[in-house]
PDB file of C-alpha atoms in Angstrom:
ATOM      1  CA  MET A  50       0.271   0.463  -0.425  1.00 61.00           C
ATOM      2  CA  SER A  51       2.016   3.429  -1.027  1.00 71.00           C
ATOM      3  CA  LEU A  52       2.355   5.889   1.730  1.00 70.00           C
ATOM      4  CA  ASP A  53      -0.353   8.312   0.121  1.00 75.00           C
ATOM      5  CA  THR A  54      -2.709   5.705   0.780  1.00 70.00           C
ATOM      6  CA  LEU A  55      -1.954   5.510   3.788  1.00 60.00           C
ATOM      7  CA  LEU A  56      -1.886   8.498   4.572  1.00 70.00           C
ATOM      8  CA  ALA A  57      -5.444   9.752   2.849  1.00 71.00           C
ATOM      9  CA  LEU A  58      -7.128   6.373   5.090  1.00 62.00           C
ATOM     10  CA  ALA A  59      -5.101   7.786   8.800  1.00 69.00           C
ATOM     11  CA  ALA A  60      -6.807  11.321   7.525  1.00 74.00           C
ATOM     12  CA  ALA A  61     -10.000   9.455   6.934  1.00 71.00           C
ATOM     13  CA  GLY A  62     -10.118   7.651  10.150  1.00 68.00           C
ATOM     14  CA  LEU A  63      -9.733   4.417   8.908  1.00 66.00           C
ATOM     15  CA  GLU A  64      -7.655   1.706   9.166  1.00 65.00           C
ATOM     16  CA  PRO A  65      -5.865   0.215   6.124  1.00 60.00           C
ATOM     17  CA  TRP A  66      -7.883  -3.064   5.161  1.00 57.00           C
ATOM     18  CA  GLU A  67      -4.689  -5.250   6.045  1.00 58.00           C
ATOM     19  CA  GLU A  68      -4.821  -4.483   9.818  1.00 60.00           C
ATOM     20  CA  ARG A  69      -8.516  -5.362   9.990  1.00 62.00           C
ATOM     21  CA  HIS A  70      -9.040  -7.956   7.947  1.00 69.00           C
ATOM     22  CA  PRO A  71      -6.319 -11.272   8.055  1.00 78.00           C
ATOM     23  CA  PRO A  72      -4.842 -12.722   4.937  1.00 85.00           C
ATOM     24  CA  VAL A  73      -7.225 -15.502   3.797  1.00 89.00           C
ATOM     25  CA  THR A  74      -5.810 -18.978   4.957  1.00 93.00           C
ATOM     26  CA  ASN A  75      -6.839 -22.467   3.436  1.00 94.00           C
ATOM     27  CA  ASP A  76      -8.587 -23.128   6.636  1.00 94.00           C
ATOM     28  CA  GLY A  77     -10.400 -20.370   6.732  1.00 92.00           C
ATOM     29  CA  PHE A  78     -11.585 -20.466   3.036  1.00 94.00           C
ATOM     30  CA  ARG A  79     -12.742 -24.434   3.619  1.00 94.00           C
ATOM     31  CA  GLY A  80     -15.056 -22.745   6.406  1.00 94.00           C
ATOM     32  CA  ALA A  81     -15.895 -20.144   4.342  1.00 93.00           C
ATOM     33  CA  MET A  82     -17.519 -22.669   1.738  1.00 95.00           C
ATOM     34  CA  ARG A  83     -19.325 -24.929   3.995  1.00 95.00           C
ATOM     35  CA  HIS A  84     -21.755 -22.163   4.353  1.00 95.00           C
ATOM     36  CA  LEU A  85     -22.826 -23.259   0.394  1.00 95.00           C
ATOM     37  CA  ALA A  86     -25.218 -25.464   0.165  1.00 95.00           C
ATOM     38  CA  GLY A  87     -24.607 -28.065  -2.548  1.00 97.00           C
ATOM     39  CA  ALA A  88     -26.564 -30.849  -4.538  1.00 98.00           C
ATOM     40  CA  VAL A  89     -24.866 -34.219  -4.201  1.00 99.00           C
ATOM     41  CA  SER A  90     -23.814 -35.425  -7.187  1.00 99.00           C
ATOM     42  CA  ILE A  91     -21.720 -38.880  -8.188  1.00 99.00           C
ATOM     43  CA  VAL A  92     -19.327 -38.140 -10.894  1.00 99.00           C
ATOM     44  CA  THR A  93     -18.078 -41.196 -12.928  1.00 99.00           C
ATOM     45  CA  ALA A  94     -16.491 -42.521 -15.659  1.00 98.00           C
ATOM     46  CA  GLY A  95     -15.496 -45.823 -17.301  1.00 97.00           C
ATOM     47  CA  LEU A  96     -16.400 -48.524 -19.199  1.00 94.00           C
ATOM     48  CA  GLY A  97     -16.660 -52.403 -17.990  1.00 90.00           C
ATOM     49  CA  THR A  98     -15.005 -53.356 -15.400  1.00 89.00           C
ATOM     50  CA  GLU A  99     -12.634 -50.301 -15.279  1.00 95.00           C
ATOM     51  CA  ARG A 100     -14.622 -47.838 -13.835  1.00 97.00           C
ATOM     52  CA  ASN A 101     -14.595 -45.275 -10.733  1.00 98.00           C
ATOM     53  CA  GLY A 102     -16.327 -41.904  -9.459  1.00 98.00           C
ATOM     54  CA  LEU A 103     -16.107 -39.294  -6.500  1.00 98.00           C
ATOM     55  CA  THR A 104     -18.835 -37.091  -4.677  1.00 98.00           C
ATOM     56  CA  ALA A 105     -18.871 -33.593  -5.779  1.00 98.00           C
ATOM     57  CA  THR A 106     -20.874 -30.635  -5.288  1.00 97.00           C
ATOM     58  CA  SER A 107     -18.761 -28.217  -7.620  1.00 96.00           C
ATOM     59  CA  VAL A 108     -21.174 -29.185 -10.259  1.00 98.00           C
ATOM     60  CA  VAL A 109     -22.891 -26.340 -12.519  1.00 97.00           C
ATOM     61  CA  SER A 110     -25.140 -25.911 -15.695  1.00 98.00           C
ATOM     62  CA  LEU A 111     -22.372 -23.776 -18.033  1.00 98.00           C
ATOM     63  CA  SER A 112     -25.004 -23.043 -21.322  1.00 98.00           C
ATOM     64  CA  ALA A 113     -27.830 -24.340 -22.109  1.00 98.00           C
ATOM     65  CA  ASP A 114     -27.155 -23.567 -26.197  1.00 98.00           C
ATOM     66  CA  PRO A 115     -25.482 -26.344 -26.690  1.00 99.00           C
ATOM     67  CA  PRO A 116     -25.821 -27.931 -23.067  1.00 99.00           C
ATOM     68  CA  THR A 117     -22.994 -27.835 -21.112  1.00 99.00           C
ATOM     69  CA  VAL A 118     -22.132 -28.428 -17.876  1.00 99.00           C
ATOM     70  CA  LEU A 119     -18.955 -27.898 -15.522  1.00 98.00           C
ATOM     71  CA  VAL A 120     -17.775 -30.125 -12.237  1.00 98.00           C
ATOM     72  CA  CYS A 121     -14.281 -28.983 -10.366  1.00 98.00           C
ATOM     73  CA  VAL A 122     -12.395 -32.262  -9.605  1.00 98.00           C
ATOM     74  CA  ASN A 123      -8.939 -32.659  -7.580  1.00 98.00           C
ATOM     75  CA  ARG A 124      -6.366 -34.186 -10.475  1.00 98.00           C
ATOM     76  CA  SER A 125      -5.254 -36.768  -6.682  1.00 97.00           C
ATOM     77  CA  ALA A 126      -9.099 -38.352  -7.148  1.00 97.00           C
ATOM     78  CA  SER A 127      -8.983 -42.025  -7.399  1.00 96.00           C
ATOM     79  CA  ALA A 128     -11.276 -41.107 -10.473  1.00 97.00           C
ATOM     80  CA  TRP A 129      -9.496 -38.740 -12.268  1.00 97.00           C
ATOM     81  CA  PRO A 130      -7.042 -40.272 -14.522  1.00 97.00           C
ATOM     82  CA  LEU A 131     -10.227 -42.397 -15.719  1.00 96.00           C
ATOM     83  CA  LEU A 132     -11.904 -38.641 -16.118  1.00 96.00           C
ATOM     84  CA  VAL A 133      -9.135 -37.820 -18.549  1.00 95.00           C
ATOM     85  CA  ARG A 134      -8.526 -40.942 -20.074  1.00 97.00           C
ATOM     86  CA  HIS A 135     -12.420 -41.900 -21.500  1.00 97.00           C
ATOM     87  CA  ALA A 136     -13.464 -38.106 -22.237  1.00 98.00           C
ATOM     88  CA  HIS A 137     -16.407 -38.631 -20.760  1.00 98.00           C
ATOM     89  CA  PHE A 138     -18.495 -38.590 -17.347  1.00 98.00           C
ATOM     90  CA  GLY A 139     -21.878 -39.133 -15.916  1.00 99.00           C
ATOM     91  CA  ILE A 140     -23.268 -36.738 -13.300  1.00 99.00           C
ATOM     92  CA  ASN A 141     -25.792 -38.541 -11.385  1.00 99.00           C
ATOM     93  CA  VAL A 142     -27.638 -35.790  -9.100  1.00 98.00           C
ATOM     94  CA  LEU A 143     -28.664 -38.156  -5.455  1.00 98.00           C
ATOM     95  CA  ALA A 144     -31.595 -37.733  -4.001  1.00 97.00           C
ATOM     96  CA  ALA A 145     -32.306 -37.496  -0.380  1.00 97.00           C
ATOM     97  CA  SER A 146     -32.608 -41.764   0.056  1.00 96.00           C
ATOM     98  CA  GLN A 147     -29.716 -42.085  -1.651  1.00 98.00           C
ATOM     99  CA  GLN A 148     -26.897 -41.439   0.871  1.00 98.00           C
ATOM    100  CA  PRO A 149     -25.084 -44.261   1.225  1.00 98.00           C
ATOM    101  CA  ILE A 150     -24.318 -44.090  -2.750  1.00 98.00           C
ATOM    102  CA  ALA A 151     -22.822 -40.748  -1.632  1.00 98.00           C
ATOM    103  CA  ASP A 152     -20.745 -41.826   1.288  1.00 98.00           C
ATOM    104  CA  ARG A 153     -19.273 -45.088  -0.856  1.00 98.00           C
ATOM    105  CA  PHE A 154     -17.854 -42.370  -3.187  1.00 98.00           C
ATOM    106  CA  ALA A 155     -16.362 -40.315  -1.243  1.00 97.00           C
ATOM    107  CA  GLY A 156     -15.149 -43.396   0.366  1.00 95.00           C
ATOM    108  CA  ARG A 157     -16.093 -43.014   3.731  1.00 94.00           C
ATOM    109  CA  ASN A 158     -16.347 -46.718   4.380  1.00 91.00           C
ATOM    110  CA  GLY A 159     -13.015 -47.250   2.147  1.00 94.00           C
ATOM    111  CA  GLU A 160     -14.677 -48.597  -1.457  1.00 94.00           C
ATOM    112  CA  LYS A 161     -12.278 -48.227  -4.141  1.00 94.00           C
ATOM    113  CA  GLY A 162     -12.823 -47.951  -8.024  1.00 95.00           C
ATOM    114  CA  GLU A 163     -15.306 -50.773  -8.566  1.00 96.00           C
ATOM    115  CA  ALA A 164     -16.127 -52.190  -5.648  1.00 96.00           C
ATOM    116  CA  ARG A 165     -18.105 -48.377  -5.245  1.00 98.00           C
ATOM    117  CA  PHE A 166     -21.078 -49.415  -7.945  1.00 98.00           C
ATOM    118  CA  ALA A 167     -21.831 -52.184  -5.475  1.00 96.00           C
ATOM    119  CA  GLY A 168     -25.548 -52.501  -4.342  1.00 95.00           C
ATOM    120  CA  ALA A 169     -26.665 -49.914  -7.200  1.00 97.00           C
ATOM    121  CA  ARG A 170     -28.034 -50.237 -10.674  1.00 98.00           C
ATOM    122  CA  TRP A 171     -25.727 -48.611 -12.988  1.00 98.00           C
ATOM    123  CA  ILE A 172     -26.731 -48.233 -17.384  1.00 98.00           C
ATOM    124  CA  GLN A 173     -25.032 -46.595 -20.164  1.00 97.00           C
ATOM    125  CA  LEU A 174     -25.930 -43.958 -22.266  1.00 97.00           C
ATOM    126  CA  ALA A 175     -24.968 -42.123 -25.378  1.00 97.00           C
ATOM    127  CA  SER A 176     -20.721 -41.708 -24.626  1.00 97.00           C
ATOM    128  CA  GLY A 177     -20.747 -44.478 -22.313  1.00 97.00           C
ATOM    129  CA  ALA A 178     -20.109 -43.410 -18.811  1.00 98.00           C
ATOM    130  CA  PRO A 179     -21.602 -44.972 -15.704  1.00 98.00           C
ATOM    131  CA  ILE A 180     -25.119 -43.992 -15.174  1.00 99.00           C
ATOM    132  CA  LEU A 181     -27.036 -44.741 -11.930  1.00 98.00           C
ATOM    133  CA  ALA A 182     -30.471 -45.780 -13.541  1.00 98.00           C
ATOM    134  CA  ASP A 183     -32.041 -44.707 -10.046  1.00 97.00           C
ATOM    135  CA  ALA A 184     -30.660 -40.629 -10.397  1.00 98.00           C
ATOM    136  CA  LEU A 185     -32.698 -38.266  -9.588  1.00 98.00           C
ATOM    137  CA  VAL A 186     -31.346 -36.750 -12.602  1.00 98.00           C
ATOM    138  CA  ALA A 187     -28.085 -37.801 -14.702  1.00 99.00           C
ATOM    139  CA  PHE A 188     -26.024 -35.912 -17.285  1.00 99.00           C
ATOM    140  CA  ASP A 189     -24.464 -38.403 -19.733  1.00 99.00           C
ATOM    141  CA  CYS A 190     -21.154 -36.022 -21.321  1.00 99.00           C
ATOM    142  CA  THR A 191     -18.305 -36.044 -23.309  1.00 98.00           C
ATOM    143  CA  LEU A 192     -15.171 -34.384 -22.339  1.00 98.00           C
ATOM    144  CA  GLU A 193     -15.130 -30.935 -24.286  1.00 98.00           C
ATOM    145  CA  GLU A 194     -12.485 -29.334 -22.013  1.00 98.00           C
ATOM    146  CA  ARG A 195     -10.166 -29.593 -19.227  1.00 98.00           C
ATOM    147  CA  ILE A 196      -8.733 -26.443 -17.787  1.00 98.00           C
ATOM    148  CA  GLN A 197      -5.928 -27.187 -15.448  1.00 98.00           C
ATOM    149  CA  ARG A 198      -5.983 -24.549 -12.056  1.00 97.00           C
ATOM    150  CA  HIS A 199      -3.754 -25.414  -8.944  1.00 97.00           C
ATOM    151  CA  SER A 200      -4.966 -28.658  -7.479  1.00 97.00           C
ATOM    152  CA  HIS A 201      -8.065 -29.197  -9.252  1.00 98.00           C
ATOM    153  CA  ASP A 202      -9.241 -29.780 -13.083  1.00 98.00           C
ATOM    154  CA  ILE A 203     -12.317 -27.787 -14.759  1.00 98.00           C
ATOM    155  CA  LEU A 204     -13.862 -30.381 -17.025  1.00 98.00           C
ATOM    156  CA  ILE A 205     -16.395 -28.872 -19.135  1.00 99.00           C
ATOM    157  CA  GLY A 206     -18.989 -31.839 -20.793  1.00 99.00           C
ATOM    158  CA  ARG A 207     -21.138 -31.802 -23.435  1.00 99.00           C
ATOM    159  CA  VAL A 208     -24.152 -33.305 -22.631  1.00 99.00           C
ATOM    160  CA  GLN A 209     -25.222 -36.090 -24.843  1.00 99.00           C
ATOM    161  CA  ALA A 210     -28.068 -37.592 -22.933  1.00 98.00           C
ATOM    162  CA  LEU A 211     -30.511 -37.078 -19.440  1.00 98.00           C
ATOM    163  CA  HIS A 212     -32.048 -39.638 -17.361  1.00 98.00           C
ATOM    164  CA  GLY A 213     -33.783 -39.618 -14.287  1.00 93.00           C
ATOM    165  CA  VAL A 214     -36.738 -40.342 -12.715  1.00 87.00           C
ATOM    166  CA  GLY A 215     -37.410 -37.093 -10.736  1.00 88.00           C
ATOM    167  CA  GLY A 216     -40.277 -36.567  -8.110  1.00 87.00           C
ATOM    168  CA  THR A 217     -38.778 -36.624  -4.898  1.00 92.00           C
ATOM    169  CA  ASP A 218     -36.033 -34.383  -2.851  1.00 94.00           C
ATOM    170  CA  PRO A 219     -32.757 -33.753  -3.504  1.00 96.00           C
ATOM    171  CA  LEU A 220     -29.303 -34.672  -1.425  1.00 98.00           C
ATOM    172  CA  LEU A 221     -27.801 -31.879  -0.176  1.00 98.00           C
ATOM    173  CA  TYR A 222     -24.398 -31.003   1.449  1.00 97.00           C
ATOM    174  CA  TRP A 223     -24.062 -28.236   3.633  1.00 96.00           C
ATOM    175  CA  ARG A 224     -21.561 -27.248   7.228  1.00 95.00           C
ATOM    176  CA  GLY A 225     -20.006 -30.968   6.818  1.00 94.00           C
ATOM    177  CA  ALA A 226     -23.812 -32.568   6.682  1.00 96.00           C
ATOM    178  CA  TYR A 227     -26.233 -34.305   5.064  1.00 96.00           C
ATOM    179  CA  GLY A 228     -29.595 -33.012   4.403  1.00 95.00           C
ATOM    180  CA  ALA A 229     -32.872 -32.480   2.081  1.00 92.00           C
ATOM    181  CA  ILE A 230     -34.957 -29.564   1.434  1.00 86.00           C
ATOM    182  CA  ARG A 231     -38.602 -29.599   0.221  1.00 79.00           C
ATOM    183  CA  PRO A 232     -40.297 -27.317  -1.886  1.00 78.00           C
ATOM    184  CA  THR A 233     -42.739 -24.525  -0.517  1.00 75.00           C
TER     185      THR A 233
END
């Protein structure tokens, strides 16, 4: 901060921003992000028995014309190599009753790779990515672009097909816990 700026702040009776607000730390940022409620999705990739997936809340629509979505994936995630290698992925939005699936794909019970798919029925649509048959809604995507930023990749997917059962409440993640919301 320049001397002129400091003098102007002092003359106005204000403190410099840095003195009132400490720098943003990783833990502080993570804590702040916990206040954003997000729909819980399973992002899947692979073919046959070479499948993997992860639980994500970092899924957003990008464009309706053409239908495009994006998801942010940590490059250290076990599913990341298959997402890139197969250049396709499924975004499976979970219903509130599907929390056990979210836990499995988050690795909370120690399951890895193909074992995460046990106990649920999976289908394939246009891209070949694994799609949860009873997902609230699923987006079958081909990888259109991959942008590397820090520890994560931003995967932009062109939606090739839609699938879903609808009619129920979505599973949400907020402040480190699962929950549901119902329309009023």
